PDB file of C-alpha atoms in Angstrom:
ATOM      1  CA  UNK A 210     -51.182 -13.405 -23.454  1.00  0.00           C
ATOM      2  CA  UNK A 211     -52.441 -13.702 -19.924  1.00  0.00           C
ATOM      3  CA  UNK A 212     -55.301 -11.703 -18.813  1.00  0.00           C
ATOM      4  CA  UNK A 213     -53.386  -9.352 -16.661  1.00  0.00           C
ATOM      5  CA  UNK A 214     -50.986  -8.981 -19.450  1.00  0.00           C
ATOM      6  CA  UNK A 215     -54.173  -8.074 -21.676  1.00  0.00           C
ATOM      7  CA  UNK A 216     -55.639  -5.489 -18.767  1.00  0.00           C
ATOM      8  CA  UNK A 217     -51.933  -3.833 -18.450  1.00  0.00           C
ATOM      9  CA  UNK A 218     -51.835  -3.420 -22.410  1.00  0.00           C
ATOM     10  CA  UNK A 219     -55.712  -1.684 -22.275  1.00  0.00           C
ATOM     11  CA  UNK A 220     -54.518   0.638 -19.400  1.00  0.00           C
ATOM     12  CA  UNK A 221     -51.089   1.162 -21.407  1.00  0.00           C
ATOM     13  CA  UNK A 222     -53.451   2.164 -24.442  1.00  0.00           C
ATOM     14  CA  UNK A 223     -56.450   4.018 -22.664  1.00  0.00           C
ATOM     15  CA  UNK A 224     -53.474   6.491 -21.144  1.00  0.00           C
ATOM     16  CA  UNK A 225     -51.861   7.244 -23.962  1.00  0.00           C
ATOM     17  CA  UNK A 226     -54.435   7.780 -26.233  1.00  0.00           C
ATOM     18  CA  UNK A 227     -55.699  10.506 -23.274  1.00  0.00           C
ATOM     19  CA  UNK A 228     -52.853  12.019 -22.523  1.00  0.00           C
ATOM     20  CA  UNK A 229     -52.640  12.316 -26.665  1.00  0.00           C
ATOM     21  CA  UNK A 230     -56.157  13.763 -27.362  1.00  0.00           C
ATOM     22  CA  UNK A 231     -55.702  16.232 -24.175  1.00  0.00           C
ATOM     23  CA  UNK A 232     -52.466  17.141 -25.762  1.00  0.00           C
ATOM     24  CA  UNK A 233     -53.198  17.490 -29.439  1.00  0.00           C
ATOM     25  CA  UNK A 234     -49.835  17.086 -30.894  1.00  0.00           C
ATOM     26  CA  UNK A 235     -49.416  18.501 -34.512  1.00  0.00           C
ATOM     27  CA  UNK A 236     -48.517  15.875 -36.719  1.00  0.00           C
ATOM     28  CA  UNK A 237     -45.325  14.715 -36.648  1.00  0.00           C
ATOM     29  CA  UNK A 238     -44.791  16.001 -32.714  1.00  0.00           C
ATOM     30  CA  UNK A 239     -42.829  14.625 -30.343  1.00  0.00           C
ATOM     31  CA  UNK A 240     -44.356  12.224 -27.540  1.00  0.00           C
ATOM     32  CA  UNK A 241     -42.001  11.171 -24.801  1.00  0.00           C
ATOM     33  CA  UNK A 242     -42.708   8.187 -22.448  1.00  0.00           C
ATOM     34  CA  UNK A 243     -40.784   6.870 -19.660  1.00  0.00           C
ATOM     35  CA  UNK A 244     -41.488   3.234 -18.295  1.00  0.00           C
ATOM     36  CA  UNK A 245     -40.265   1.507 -15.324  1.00  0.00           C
ATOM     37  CA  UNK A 246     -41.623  -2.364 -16.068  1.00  0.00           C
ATOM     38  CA  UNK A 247     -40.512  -2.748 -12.367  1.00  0.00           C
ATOM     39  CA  UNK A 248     -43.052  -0.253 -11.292  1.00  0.00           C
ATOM     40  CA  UNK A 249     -45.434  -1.830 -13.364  1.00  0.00           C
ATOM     41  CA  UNK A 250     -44.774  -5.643 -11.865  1.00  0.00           C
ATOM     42  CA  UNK A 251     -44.936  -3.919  -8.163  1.00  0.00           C
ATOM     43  CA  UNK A 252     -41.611  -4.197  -7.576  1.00  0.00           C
ATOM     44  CA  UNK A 253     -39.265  -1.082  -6.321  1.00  0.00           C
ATOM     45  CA  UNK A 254     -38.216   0.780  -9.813  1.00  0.00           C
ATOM     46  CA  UNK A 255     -35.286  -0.565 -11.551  1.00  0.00           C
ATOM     47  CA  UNK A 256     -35.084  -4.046  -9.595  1.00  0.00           C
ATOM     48  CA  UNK A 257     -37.500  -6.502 -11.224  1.00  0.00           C
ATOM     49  CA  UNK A 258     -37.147  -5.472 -15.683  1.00  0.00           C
ATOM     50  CA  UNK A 259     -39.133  -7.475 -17.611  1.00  0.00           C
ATOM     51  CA  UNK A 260     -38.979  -7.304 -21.337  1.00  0.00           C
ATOM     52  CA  UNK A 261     -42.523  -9.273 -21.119  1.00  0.00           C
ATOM     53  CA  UNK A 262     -43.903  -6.602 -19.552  1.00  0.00           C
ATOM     54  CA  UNK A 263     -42.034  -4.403 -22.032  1.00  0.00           C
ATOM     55  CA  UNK A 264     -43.338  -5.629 -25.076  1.00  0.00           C
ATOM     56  CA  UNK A 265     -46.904  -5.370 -23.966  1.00  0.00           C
ATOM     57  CA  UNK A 266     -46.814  -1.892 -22.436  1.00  0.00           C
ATOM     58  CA  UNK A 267     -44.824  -0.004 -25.272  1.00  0.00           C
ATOM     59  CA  UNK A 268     -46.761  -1.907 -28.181  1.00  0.00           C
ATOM     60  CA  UNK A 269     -49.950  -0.692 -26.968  1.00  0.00           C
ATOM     61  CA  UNK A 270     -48.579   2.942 -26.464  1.00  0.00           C
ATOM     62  CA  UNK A 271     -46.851   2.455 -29.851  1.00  0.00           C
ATOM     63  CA  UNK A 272     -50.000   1.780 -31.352  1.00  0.00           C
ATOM     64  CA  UNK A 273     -52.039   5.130 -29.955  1.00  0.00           C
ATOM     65  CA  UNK A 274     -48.978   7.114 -31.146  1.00  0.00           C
ATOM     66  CA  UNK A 275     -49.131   5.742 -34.568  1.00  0.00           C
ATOM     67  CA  UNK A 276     -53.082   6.362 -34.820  1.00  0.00           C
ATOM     68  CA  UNK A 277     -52.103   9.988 -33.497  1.00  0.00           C
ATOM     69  CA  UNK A 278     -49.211  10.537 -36.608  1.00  0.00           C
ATOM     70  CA  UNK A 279     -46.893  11.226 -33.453  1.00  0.00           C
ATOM     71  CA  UNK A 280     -43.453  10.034 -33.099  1.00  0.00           C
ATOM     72  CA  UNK A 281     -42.844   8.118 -29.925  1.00  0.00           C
ATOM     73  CA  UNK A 282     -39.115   9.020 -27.695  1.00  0.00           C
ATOM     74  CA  UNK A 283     -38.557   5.919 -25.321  1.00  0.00           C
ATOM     75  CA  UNK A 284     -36.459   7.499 -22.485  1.00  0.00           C
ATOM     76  CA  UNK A 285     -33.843   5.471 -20.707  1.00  0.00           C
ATOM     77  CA  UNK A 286     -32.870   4.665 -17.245  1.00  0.00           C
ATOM     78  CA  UNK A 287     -30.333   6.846 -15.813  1.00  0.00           C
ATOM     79  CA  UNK A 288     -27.646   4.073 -16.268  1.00  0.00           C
ATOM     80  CA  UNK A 289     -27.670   5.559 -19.705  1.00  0.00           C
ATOM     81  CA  UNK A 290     -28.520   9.347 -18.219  1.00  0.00           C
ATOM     82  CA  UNK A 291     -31.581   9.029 -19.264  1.00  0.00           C
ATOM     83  CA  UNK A 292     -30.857   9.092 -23.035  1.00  0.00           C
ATOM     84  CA  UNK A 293     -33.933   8.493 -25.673  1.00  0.00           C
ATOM     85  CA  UNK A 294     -34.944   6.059 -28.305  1.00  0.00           C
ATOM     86  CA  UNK A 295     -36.572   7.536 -31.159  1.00  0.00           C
ATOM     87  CA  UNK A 296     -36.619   6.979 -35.099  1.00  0.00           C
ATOM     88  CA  UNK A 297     -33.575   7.964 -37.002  1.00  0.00           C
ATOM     89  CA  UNK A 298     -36.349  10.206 -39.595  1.00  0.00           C
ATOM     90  CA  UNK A 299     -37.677  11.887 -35.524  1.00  0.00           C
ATOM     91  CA  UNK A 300     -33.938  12.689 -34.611  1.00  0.00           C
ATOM     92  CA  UNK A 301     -33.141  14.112 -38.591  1.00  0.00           C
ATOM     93  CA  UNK A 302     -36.114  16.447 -38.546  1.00  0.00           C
ATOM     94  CA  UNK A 303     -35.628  17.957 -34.983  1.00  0.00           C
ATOM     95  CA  UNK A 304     -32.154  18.391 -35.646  1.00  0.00           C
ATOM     96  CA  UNK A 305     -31.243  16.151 -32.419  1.00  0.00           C
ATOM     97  CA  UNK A 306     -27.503  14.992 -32.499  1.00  0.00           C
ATOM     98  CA  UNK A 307     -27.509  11.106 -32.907  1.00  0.00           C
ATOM     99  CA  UNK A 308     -24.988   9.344 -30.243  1.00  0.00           C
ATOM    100  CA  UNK A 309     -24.322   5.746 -30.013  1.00  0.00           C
ATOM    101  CA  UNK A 310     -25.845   3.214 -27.372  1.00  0.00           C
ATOM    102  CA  UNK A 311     -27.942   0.433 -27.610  1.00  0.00           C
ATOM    103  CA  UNK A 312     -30.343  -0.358 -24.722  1.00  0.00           C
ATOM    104  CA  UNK A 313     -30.156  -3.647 -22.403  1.00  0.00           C
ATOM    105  CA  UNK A 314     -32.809  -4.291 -20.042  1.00  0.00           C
ATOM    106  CA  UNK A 315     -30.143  -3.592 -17.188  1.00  0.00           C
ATOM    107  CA  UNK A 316     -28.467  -0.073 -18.504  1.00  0.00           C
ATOM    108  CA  UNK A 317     -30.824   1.609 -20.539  1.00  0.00           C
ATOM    109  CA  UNK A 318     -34.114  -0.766 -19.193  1.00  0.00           C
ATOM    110  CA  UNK A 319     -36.853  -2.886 -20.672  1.00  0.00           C
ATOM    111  CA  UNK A 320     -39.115  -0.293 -22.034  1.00  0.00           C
ATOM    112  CA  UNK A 321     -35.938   1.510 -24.403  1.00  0.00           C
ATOM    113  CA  UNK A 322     -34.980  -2.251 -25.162  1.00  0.00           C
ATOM    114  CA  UNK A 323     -38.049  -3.026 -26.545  1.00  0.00           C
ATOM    115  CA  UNK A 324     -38.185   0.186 -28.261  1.00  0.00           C
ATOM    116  CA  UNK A 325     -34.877  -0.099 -30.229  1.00  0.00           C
ATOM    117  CA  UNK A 326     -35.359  -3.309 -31.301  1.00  0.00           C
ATOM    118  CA  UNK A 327     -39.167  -2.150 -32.917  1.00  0.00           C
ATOM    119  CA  UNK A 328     -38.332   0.989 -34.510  1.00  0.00           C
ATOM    120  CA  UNK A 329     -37.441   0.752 -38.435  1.00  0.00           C
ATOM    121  CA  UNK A 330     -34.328   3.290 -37.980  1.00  0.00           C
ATOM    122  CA  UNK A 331     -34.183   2.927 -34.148  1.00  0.00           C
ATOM    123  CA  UNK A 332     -31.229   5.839 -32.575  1.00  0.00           C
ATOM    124  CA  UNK A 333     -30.220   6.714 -29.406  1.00  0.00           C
ATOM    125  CA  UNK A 334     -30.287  11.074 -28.090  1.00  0.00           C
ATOM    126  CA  UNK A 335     -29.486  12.528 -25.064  1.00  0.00           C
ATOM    127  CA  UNK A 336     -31.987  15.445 -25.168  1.00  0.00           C
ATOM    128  CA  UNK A 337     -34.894  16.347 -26.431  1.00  0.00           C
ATOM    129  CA  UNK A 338     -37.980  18.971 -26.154  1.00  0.00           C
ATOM    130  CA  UNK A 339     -40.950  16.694 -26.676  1.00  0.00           C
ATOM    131  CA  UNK A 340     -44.663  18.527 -26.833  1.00  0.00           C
ATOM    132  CA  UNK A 341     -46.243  16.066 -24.267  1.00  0.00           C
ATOM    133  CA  UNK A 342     -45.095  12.626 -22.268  1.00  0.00           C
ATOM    134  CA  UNK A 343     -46.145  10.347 -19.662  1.00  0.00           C
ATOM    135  CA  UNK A 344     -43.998   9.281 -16.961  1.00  0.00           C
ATOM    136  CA  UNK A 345     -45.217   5.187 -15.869  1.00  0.00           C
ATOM    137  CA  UNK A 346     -43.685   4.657 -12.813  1.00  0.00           C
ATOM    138  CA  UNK A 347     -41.941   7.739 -11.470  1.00  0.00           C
ATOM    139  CA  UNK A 348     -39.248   7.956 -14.121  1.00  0.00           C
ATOM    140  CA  UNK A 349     -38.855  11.367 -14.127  1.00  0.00           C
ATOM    141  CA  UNK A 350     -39.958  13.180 -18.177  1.00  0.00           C
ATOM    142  CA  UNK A 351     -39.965  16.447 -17.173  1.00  0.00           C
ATOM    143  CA  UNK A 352     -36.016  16.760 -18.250  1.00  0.00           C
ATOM    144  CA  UNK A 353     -37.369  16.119 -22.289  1.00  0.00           C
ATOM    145  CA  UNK A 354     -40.347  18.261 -22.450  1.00  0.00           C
ATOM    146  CA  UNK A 355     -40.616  22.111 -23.621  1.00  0.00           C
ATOM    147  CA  UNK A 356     -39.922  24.411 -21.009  1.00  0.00           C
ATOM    148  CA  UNK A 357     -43.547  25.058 -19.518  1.00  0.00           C
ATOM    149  CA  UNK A 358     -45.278  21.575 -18.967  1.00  0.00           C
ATOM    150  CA  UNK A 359     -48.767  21.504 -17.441  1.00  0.00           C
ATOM    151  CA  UNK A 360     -50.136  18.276 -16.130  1.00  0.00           C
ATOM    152  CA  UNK A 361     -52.789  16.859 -17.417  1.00  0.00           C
ATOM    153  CA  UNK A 362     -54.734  14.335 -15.409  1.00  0.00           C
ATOM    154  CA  UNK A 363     -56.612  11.377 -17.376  1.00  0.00           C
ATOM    155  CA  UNK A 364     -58.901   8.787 -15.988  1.00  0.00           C
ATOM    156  CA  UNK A 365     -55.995   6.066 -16.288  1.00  0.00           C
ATOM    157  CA  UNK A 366     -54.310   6.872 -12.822  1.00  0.00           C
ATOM    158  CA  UNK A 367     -51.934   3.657 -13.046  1.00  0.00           C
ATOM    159  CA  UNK A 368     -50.560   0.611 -15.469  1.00  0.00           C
ATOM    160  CA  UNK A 369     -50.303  -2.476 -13.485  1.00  0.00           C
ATOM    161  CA  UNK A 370     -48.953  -1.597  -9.788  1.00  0.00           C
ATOM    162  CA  UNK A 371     -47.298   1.897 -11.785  1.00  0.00           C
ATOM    163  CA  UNK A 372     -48.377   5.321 -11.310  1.00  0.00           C
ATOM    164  CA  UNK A 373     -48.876   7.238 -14.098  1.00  0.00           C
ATOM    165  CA  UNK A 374     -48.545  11.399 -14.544  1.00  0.00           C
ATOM    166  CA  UNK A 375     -48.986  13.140 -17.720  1.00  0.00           C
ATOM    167  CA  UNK A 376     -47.908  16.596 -19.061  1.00  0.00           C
ATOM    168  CA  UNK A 377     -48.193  18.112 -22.326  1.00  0.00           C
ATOM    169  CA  UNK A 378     -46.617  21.528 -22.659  1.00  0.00           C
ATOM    170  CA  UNK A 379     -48.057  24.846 -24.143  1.00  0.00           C
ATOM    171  CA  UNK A 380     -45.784  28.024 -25.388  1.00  0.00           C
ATOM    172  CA  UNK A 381     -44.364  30.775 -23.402  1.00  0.00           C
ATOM    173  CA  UNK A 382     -46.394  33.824 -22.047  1.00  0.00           C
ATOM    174  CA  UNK A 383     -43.669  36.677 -22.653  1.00  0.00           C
ATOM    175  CA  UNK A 384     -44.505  40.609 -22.922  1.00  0.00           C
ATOM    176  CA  UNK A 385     -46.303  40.787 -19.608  1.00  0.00           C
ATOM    177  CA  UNK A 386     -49.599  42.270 -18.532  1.00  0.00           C
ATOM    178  CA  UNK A 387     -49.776  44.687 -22.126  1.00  0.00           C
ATOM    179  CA  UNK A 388     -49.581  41.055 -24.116  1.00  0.00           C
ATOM    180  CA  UNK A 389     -52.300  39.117 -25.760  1.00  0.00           C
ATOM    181  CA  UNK A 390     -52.324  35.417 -25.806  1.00  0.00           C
ATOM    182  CA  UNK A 391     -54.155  32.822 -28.448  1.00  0.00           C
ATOM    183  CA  UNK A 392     -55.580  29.909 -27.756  1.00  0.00           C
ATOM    184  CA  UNK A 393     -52.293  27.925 -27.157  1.00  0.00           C
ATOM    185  CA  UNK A 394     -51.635  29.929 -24.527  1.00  0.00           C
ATOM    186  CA  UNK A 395     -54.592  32.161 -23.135  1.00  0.00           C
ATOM    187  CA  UNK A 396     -54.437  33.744 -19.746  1.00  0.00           C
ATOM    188  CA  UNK A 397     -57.144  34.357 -17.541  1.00  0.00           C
ATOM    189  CA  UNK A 398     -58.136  38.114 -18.346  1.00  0.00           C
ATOM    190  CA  UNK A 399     -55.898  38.540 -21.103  1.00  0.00           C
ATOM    191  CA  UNK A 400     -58.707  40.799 -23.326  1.00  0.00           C
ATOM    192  CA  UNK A 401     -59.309  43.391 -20.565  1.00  0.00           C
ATOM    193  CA  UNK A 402     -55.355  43.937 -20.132  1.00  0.00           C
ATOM    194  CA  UNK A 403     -54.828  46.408 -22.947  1.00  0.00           C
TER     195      UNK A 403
END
């Protein structure tokens, strides 16, 4: 592996495992990434995939999910409308609806590719509701996490040439001012709204 291969894999890892400990993820949670390996080469996203790159990005983030007991969702490009890769066990215990595609570095991109061809039970979805993600090169997450994401921003600003932005969600405030909130989900002044 080159050196810049070897610094891209680092930053790859050093983000994730950030974005990951800022998140704290039960185990078992869902962790959704999408990767442009175009971004990451500094080329314009979606004209330069590399399953090189690939390989060495989502093996290092593979590796800080599996230390976190998380299950990793590989999101698409929109050629496939932005479908995910995830473990067949992920899909079966979130009750996600399995549909069939396999990813090509062209129509589905490098990152998925390398994805479904490292999983044990790889499977393709169209949608999930993930608990956190990070989006490597504008690829646009925000579509597969819960409904209120907050970003989170980690030291690891890009991977190679590709900007990175983080989210992880937290639950719904409902009930309005009379509610209380835990810790999941506190609100400024919460205690003195009774």
């Amino acid at each position: 592996m080159t050196e810049e291969m070897s610094i891209i894999g680092s930053e790859a890892y050093n983000a994730a495992k950030e974005i990951l400990d800022a998140a704290r993820l039960e185990e078992g949670g869902l962790f959704v990434v999408g990767c442009s390996t175009s971004e990451v080469a500094g080329a314009g996203i979606g004209t330069f995939s590399s399953p090189e790159l690939a390989e060495v990005v989502f093996g290092s983030i593979y590796q800080a999910t599996q230390e976190a007991g998380v299950y990793l969702a590989a999101q698409c490009c929109e050629h496939l409308n932005r479908a995910l890769i995830l473990e067949k066990e992920a899909a079966v215990r979130y009750g996600y609806e399995i549909v069939s595609v396999i990813p090509q570095p062209k129509a589905g991109g490098a990152f998925a590719t390398v994805a479904y061809k490292t999983f044990e039970e790889p499977v393709a979805v169209e949608h999930i509701r993930a608990g956190a993600g990070m989006d490597i090169g504008d690829t646009l997450i925000g579509m597969h996490l819960k409904a209120v994401a907050v970003p989170v921003r980690i030291r690891t600003k890009e991977i190679g040439d590709a900007r990175v932005v983080c989210a992880r969600t937290r639950p719904k405030l409902i009930g309005g001012e009379r509610a209380v909130y835990g810790p999941d989900g506190e609100m400024p002044g919460a205690n003195e709204m009774r």
